[in-house]
């Protein structure tokens, strides 16, 4: 299934093909194989349900790295920065995902007095667990397959209502499972993973400053070459790639919320870019348009 790239509708996520009639309010993909949807570190406004079926991968959420095992379920507030790092052949990677808008589902949830169904997304921001019951997991994946089928084709009011009700039932199944047979992940993280998390946390806390690898390696008491190698191995990024991606995401957020209250130069400075000229070049190369054009497009869409 071919996807259109460089979308800003989901703030880093792709626009599905025309068959998905309810995007960006709702998108469902069941048992998707391979790396055709691999994104850079990104965030989006939708809540996300992610199920890992097969492969060898890490899931990076903000500065935390989680080892995935078959049956892992992640309930995620998509505004948290996240990325999957595949650690073997992409074709071995198999997952199911659902993205849905809180505003789109809220009327049904509120009307049913079922706000507790969204607690994992709103209160905890993300929750990671596995379900031990194969029967329960089968029920959940069958619901996702049904939702994917419903979400394709021409939009219909009746079908949209069925999607919302089915999604609410899926959330109820996940909630009930948490009371019965959830096994939370408390894995022992390797020394490399712990160092990678420390590096990511440092970069996020200091992205607005001038950062040199030798200063960071001294902070962690590691050689620069070893630090660079382990971070790339654990996250899929070099240290500077991660830093520049993080700066870009922060810049896009500022441009979206500040309207014209901040100049492009002020935005560049706040996000740690050397100059507004460097910021403009980097932004255009990665987003496909200048910061000014990006801001005007967001404003027009609103």
Short mmCIF file of C-alpha atoms in Angstrom, two decimals:
data_model
loop_
_atom_site.label_atom_id
_atom_site.label_comp_id
_atom_site.label_asym_id
_atom_site.label_seq_id
_atom_site.Cartn_x
_atom_site.Cartn_y
_atom_site.Cartn_z
CA UNK A 1 0.00 0.00 0.00
CA UNK A 2 1.71 3.14 -1.15
CA UNK A 3 1.72 6.07 1.27
CA UNK A 4 2.06 9.76 0.53
CA UNK A 5 5.04 11.26 2.33
CA UNK A 6 5.84 14.61 3.94
CA UNK A 7 2.36 15.18 5.33
CA UNK A 8 1.78 17.67 8.08
CA UNK A 9 -1.76 16.53 8.78
CA UNK A 10 -0.59 14.06 11.39
CA UNK A 11 2.47 16.11 12.38
CA UNK A 12 4.98 13.59 11.18
CA UNK A 13 2.67 10.76 10.20
CA UNK A 14 1.70 9.88 6.66
CA UNK A 15 -1.61 10.44 4.93
CA UNK A 16 -3.09 7.04 4.07
CA UNK A 17 -4.13 6.28 0.54
CA UNK A 18 -7.54 7.41 -0.66
CA UNK A 19 -9.09 4.17 0.56
CA UNK A 20 -8.92 5.38 4.14
CA UNK A 21 -12.07 7.46 4.25
CA UNK A 22 -11.85 8.81 7.81
CA UNK A 23 -8.26 10.10 8.03
CA UNK A 24 -6.93 11.86 9.96
CA UNK A 25 -9.62 11.21 12.62
CA UNK A 26 -9.19 7.47 12.31
CA UNK A 27 -6.68 5.13 10.62
CA UNK A 28 -6.33 1.38 11.17
CA UNK A 29 -3.63 -0.96 9.86
CA UNK A 30 -3.69 -4.63 10.79
CA UNK A 31 -0.69 -6.95 10.46
CA UNK A 32 1.41 -4.51 8.45
CA UNK A 33 4.75 -6.04 7.45
CA UNK A 34 8.06 -4.44 6.59
CA UNK A 35 9.60 -1.01 6.85
CA UNK A 36 7.56 0.94 4.31
CA UNK A 37 6.13 3.16 7.04
CA UNK A 38 9.30 3.79 9.01
CA UNK A 39 9.34 7.35 10.24
CA UNK A 40 11.92 9.55 11.80
CA UNK A 41 11.43 10.59 15.40
CA UNK A 42 8.01 12.22 15.21
CA UNK A 43 4.87 13.29 17.05
CA UNK A 44 1.23 13.62 16.02
CA UNK A 45 -2.03 14.81 17.53
CA UNK A 46 -3.76 11.40 17.47
CA UNK A 47 -3.82 8.76 20.19
CA UNK A 48 -2.18 5.53 19.06
CA UNK A 49 -2.67 1.83 19.76
CA UNK A 50 0.37 -0.18 18.68
CA UNK A 51 0.67 -3.99 18.78
CA UNK A 52 3.98 -5.72 18.03
CA UNK A 53 3.52 -9.17 16.49
CA UNK A 54 6.90 -10.24 15.17
CA UNK A 55 10.50 -9.19 14.63
CA UNK A 56 13.31 -7.61 16.60
CA UNK A 57 12.76 -3.96 17.42
CA UNK A 58 13.05 -1.21 20.01
CA UNK A 59 10.45 1.50 20.59
CA UNK A 60 11.82 4.93 21.49
CA UNK A 61 9.43 7.20 23.40
CA UNK A 62 10.95 10.57 24.31
CA UNK A 63 14.20 9.54 26.01
CA UNK A 64 13.10 6.01 26.98
CA UNK A 65 13.92 2.89 24.96
CA UNK A 66 11.69 -0.18 25.26
CA UNK A 67 12.57 -3.67 24.00
CA UNK A 68 9.59 -5.14 22.15
CA UNK A 69 8.51 -8.76 22.33
CA UNK A 70 5.64 -10.45 20.45
CA UNK A 71 2.37 -9.44 22.07
CA UNK A 72 3.61 -6.07 23.33
CA UNK A 73 0.87 -3.43 23.33
CA UNK A 74 1.56 0.31 23.54
CA UNK A 75 -1.17 2.85 24.28
CA UNK A 76 0.36 6.20 23.40
CA UNK A 77 -0.49 9.88 23.43
CA UNK A 78 0.95 10.64 20.00
CA UNK A 79 2.18 14.07 21.09
CA UNK A 80 5.05 12.25 22.80
CA UNK A 81 8.05 11.86 20.50
CA UNK A 82 8.37 8.28 19.31
CA UNK A 83 10.06 6.03 16.78
CA UNK A 84 10.51 2.32 16.09
CA UNK A 85 14.07 1.04 15.58
CA UNK A 86 14.12 -2.26 13.66
CA UNK A 87 17.07 -4.41 14.68
CA UNK A 88 16.96 -7.08 11.96
CA UNK A 89 15.47 -7.55 8.48
CA UNK A 90 12.55 -5.13 7.92
CA UNK A 91 10.46 -7.91 6.34
CA UNK A 92 10.47 -9.72 9.69
CA UNK A 93 8.82 -6.70 11.34
CA UNK A 94 5.05 -7.17 11.80
CA UNK A 95 2.69 -4.83 13.70
CA UNK A 96 -0.86 -3.50 13.89
CA UNK A 97 -1.67 0.14 14.59
CA UNK A 98 -4.63 2.41 15.17
CA UNK A 99 -4.55 6.21 15.23
CA UNK A 100 -7.62 8.11 16.38
CA UNK A 101 -8.51 11.65 17.29
CA UNK A 102 -9.63 12.29 20.87
CA UNK A 103 -12.02 15.03 19.74
CA UNK A 104 -13.59 12.68 17.20
CA UNK A 105 -14.27 9.91 19.74
CA UNK A 106 -14.92 12.05 22.85
CA UNK A 107 -18.68 12.64 22.32
CA UNK A 108 -19.34 8.87 22.31
CA UNK A 109 -17.02 8.23 25.27
CA UNK A 110 -18.46 11.10 27.32
CA UNK A 111 -22.03 10.15 26.49
CA UNK A 112 -21.38 6.62 27.72
CA UNK A 113 -19.68 7.96 30.87
CA UNK A 114 -16.60 5.95 29.88
CA UNK A 115 -13.77 8.49 30.24
CA UNK A 116 -11.76 5.80 32.03
CA UNK A 117 -11.18 4.15 28.63
CA UNK A 118 -8.85 6.98 27.63
CA UNK A 119 -6.98 7.21 30.94
CA UNK A 120 -3.90 5.40 29.62
CA UNK A 121 -3.52 8.03 26.88
CA UNK A 122 -4.46 11.20 28.76
CA UNK A 123 -3.26 10.55 32.31
CA UNK A 124 -0.23 8.31 31.82
CA UNK A 125 0.72 9.51 28.28
CA UNK A 126 1.86 6.00 27.42
CA UNK A 127 1.40 2.52 28.78
CA UNK A 128 3.27 -0.60 27.70
CA UNK A 129 2.33 -4.19 28.50
CA UNK A 130 1.82 -7.66 27.09
CA UNK A 131 -1.30 -9.82 27.36
CA UNK A 132 -0.66 -13.41 28.40
CA UNK A 133 -3.96 -14.80 27.11
CA UNK A 134 -3.74 -15.85 23.45
CA UNK A 135 -7.54 -15.86 23.26
CA UNK A 136 -7.72 -12.26 24.45
CA UNK A 137 -5.01 -11.22 22.00
CA UNK A 138 -6.89 -12.89 19.15
CA UNK A 139 -10.06 -10.98 20.05
CA UNK A 140 -8.15 -7.70 20.04
CA UNK A 141 -6.44 -8.29 16.70
CA UNK A 142 -9.73 -9.38 15.11
CA UNK A 143 -11.27 -6.08 16.21
CA UNK A 144 -8.40 -4.17 14.58
CA UNK A 145 -8.88 -6.14 11.35
CA UNK A 146 -12.59 -5.29 11.41
CA UNK A 147 -11.80 -1.62 11.99
CA UNK A 148 -9.41 -1.57 9.04
CA UNK A 149 -12.10 -3.03 6.79
CA UNK A 150 -14.66 -0.48 8.01
CA UNK A 151 -12.25 2.43 7.49
CA UNK A 152 -11.75 1.77 3.77
CA UNK A 153 -14.03 2.74 0.92
CA UNK A 154 -16.47 5.58 0.64
CA UNK A 155 -17.35 7.45 3.86
CA UNK A 156 -20.81 6.89 5.29
CA UNK A 157 -22.39 8.33 8.46
CA UNK A 158 -23.63 4.92 9.52
CA UNK A 159 -20.25 3.30 8.94
CA UNK A 160 -18.47 6.04 10.87
CA UNK A 161 -20.74 5.41 13.85
CA UNK A 162 -19.95 1.69 13.62
CA UNK A 163 -16.22 2.50 13.63
CA UNK A 164 -16.56 4.65 16.75
CA UNK A 165 -18.61 2.01 18.59
CA UNK A 166 -16.20 -0.78 17.57
CA UNK A 167 -13.20 1.32 18.64
CA UNK A 168 -14.84 2.02 22.00
CA UNK A 169 -15.39 -1.73 22.41
CA UNK A 170 -11.71 -2.37 21.56
CA UNK A 171 -10.69 0.16 24.24
CA UNK A 172 -13.01 -1.60 26.69
CA UNK A 173 -11.36 -4.95 25.87
CA UNK A 174 -7.94 -3.46 26.54
CA UNK A 175 -9.17 -1.93 29.80
CA UNK A 176 -10.74 -5.21 30.97
CA UNK A 177 -7.59 -7.11 30.07
CA UNK A 178 -5.64 -4.76 32.33
CA UNK A 179 -7.77 -5.98 35.23
CA UNK A 180 -7.31 -9.64 34.37
CA UNK A 181 -4.14 -10.83 32.72
CA UNK A 182 -1.81 -8.01 31.76
CA UNK A 183 1.88 -8.61 32.26
CA UNK A 184 3.74 -5.30 32.49
CA UNK A 185 7.19 -4.99 30.99
CA UNK A 186 9.88 -4.63 33.65
CA UNK A 187 12.81 -5.73 31.56
CA UNK A 188 16.38 -5.22 32.68
CA UNK A 189 17.87 -2.69 30.30
CA UNK A 190 21.42 -3.24 29.08
CA UNK A 191 24.19 -0.81 29.93
CA UNK A 192 24.17 0.42 26.32
CA UNK A 193 20.44 1.12 26.46
CA UNK A 194 20.80 3.00 29.72
CA UNK A 195 23.60 5.13 28.27
CA UNK A 196 21.52 5.80 25.14
CA UNK A 197 18.63 6.97 27.32
CA UNK A 198 20.95 9.29 29.23
CA UNK A 199 22.25 10.75 25.97
CA UNK A 200 18.72 11.27 24.61
CA UNK A 201 17.60 12.91 27.85
CA UNK A 202 20.64 15.23 27.84
CA UNK A 203 19.98 16.25 24.22
CA UNK A 204 16.32 16.97 24.93
CA UNK A 205 17.14 19.06 27.98
CA UNK A 206 19.88 21.04 26.22
CA UNK A 207 18.75 21.15 22.57
CA UNK A 208 18.62 24.96 22.63
CA UNK A 209 22.33 25.17 23.54
CA UNK A 210 25.47 24.62 21.50
CA UNK A 211 26.38 20.95 22.03
CA UNK A 212 29.68 19.29 21.20
CA UNK A 213 30.21 15.55 21.26
CA UNK A 214 33.40 15.83 23.32
CA UNK A 215 31.51 17.70 26.07
CA UNK A 216 28.74 15.10 26.09
CA UNK A 217 31.17 12.17 26.18
CA UNK A 218 33.02 13.82 29.06
CA UNK A 219 29.71 14.24 30.90
CA UNK A 220 29.07 10.47 30.58
CA UNK A 221 32.70 9.47 31.07
CA UNK A 222 32.75 7.65 27.72
CA UNK A 223 34.98 7.97 24.70
CA UNK A 224 33.42 9.96 21.87
CA UNK A 225 33.66 7.04 19.42
CA UNK A 226 32.09 4.51 21.81
CA UNK A 227 29.32 6.93 22.77
CA UNK A 228 28.50 7.59 19.11
CA UNK A 229 28.53 3.87 18.26
CA UNK A 230 26.23 2.74 21.09
CA UNK A 231 23.72 5.55 20.48
CA UNK A 232 23.48 4.69 16.78
CA UNK A 233 23.10 1.00 17.62
CA UNK A 234 20.30 1.60 20.13
CA UNK A 235 18.29 4.35 18.37
CA UNK A 236 19.20 4.23 14.68
CA UNK A 237 20.47 7.82 14.86
CA UNK A 238 23.84 9.41 15.22
CA UNK A 239 23.91 11.79 18.19
CA UNK A 240 23.83 14.84 15.93
CA UNK A 241 21.03 13.41 13.75
CA UNK A 242 18.91 12.89 16.86
CA UNK A 243 19.70 16.40 18.10
CA UNK A 244 18.84 18.04 14.77
CA UNK A 245 15.62 16.00 14.45
CA UNK A 246 14.62 17.02 17.95
CA UNK A 247 15.36 20.69 17.18
CA UNK A 248 13.27 20.45 14.01
CA UNK A 249 10.30 18.97 15.87
CA UNK A 250 10.48 21.70 18.50
CA UNK A 251 10.68 24.34 15.78
CA UNK A 252 7.60 22.95 13.99
CA UNK A 253 5.69 23.04 17.27
CA UNK A 254 6.67 26.67 17.92
CA UNK A 255 5.69 27.66 14.38
CA UNK A 256 2.32 25.95 14.79
CA UNK A 257 1.39 27.57 18.09
CA UNK A 258 3.05 30.98 17.90
CA UNK A 259 1.41 32.20 14.68
CA UNK A 260 3.18 35.55 14.05
CA UNK A 261 4.12 36.29 17.66
CA UNK A 262 7.67 35.01 17.03
CA UNK A 263 9.90 35.72 14.08
CA UNK A 264 11.62 32.93 12.18
CA UNK A 265 14.92 34.17 13.61
CA UNK A 266 13.59 33.96 17.18
CA UNK A 267 12.32 30.44 16.53
CA UNK A 268 15.70 29.38 15.12
CA UNK A 269 17.51 30.80 18.15
CA UNK A 270 15.15 29.14 20.64
CA UNK A 271 15.74 25.75 19.02
CA UNK A 272 19.53 25.93 18.97
CA UNK A 273 20.17 26.55 15.27
CA UNK A 274 23.36 28.43 14.40
CA UNK A 275 21.51 31.08 12.41
CA UNK A 276 18.16 31.74 10.77
CA UNK A 277 19.80 30.99 7.38
CA UNK A 278 20.92 27.55 8.62
CA UNK A 279 17.47 26.98 10.09
CA UNK A 280 15.76 27.86 6.81
CA UNK A 281 18.00 25.52 4.81
CA UNK A 282 17.62 22.61 7.23
CA UNK A 283 13.85 23.08 7.60
CA UNK A 284 13.24 23.22 3.85
CA UNK A 285 15.44 20.17 3.20
CA UNK A 286 13.49 18.05 5.72
CA UNK A 287 9.95 19.46 5.52
CA UNK A 288 9.84 20.39 1.85
CA UNK A 289 9.02 24.06 2.39
CA UNK A 290 10.41 27.10 4.17
CA UNK A 291 9.46 27.79 7.82
CA UNK A 292 7.47 30.83 6.70
CA UNK A 293 5.50 28.83 4.13
CA UNK A 294 4.94 26.05 6.67
CA UNK A 295 3.50 28.56 9.17
CA UNK A 296 1.20 30.08 6.52
CA UNK A 297 0.00 26.63 5.47
CA UNK A 298 -0.85 25.70 9.06
CA UNK A 299 -2.65 29.01 9.54
CA UNK A 300 -4.66 28.51 6.32
CA UNK A 301 -5.68 24.96 7.27
CA UNK A 302 -6.94 26.20 10.61
#
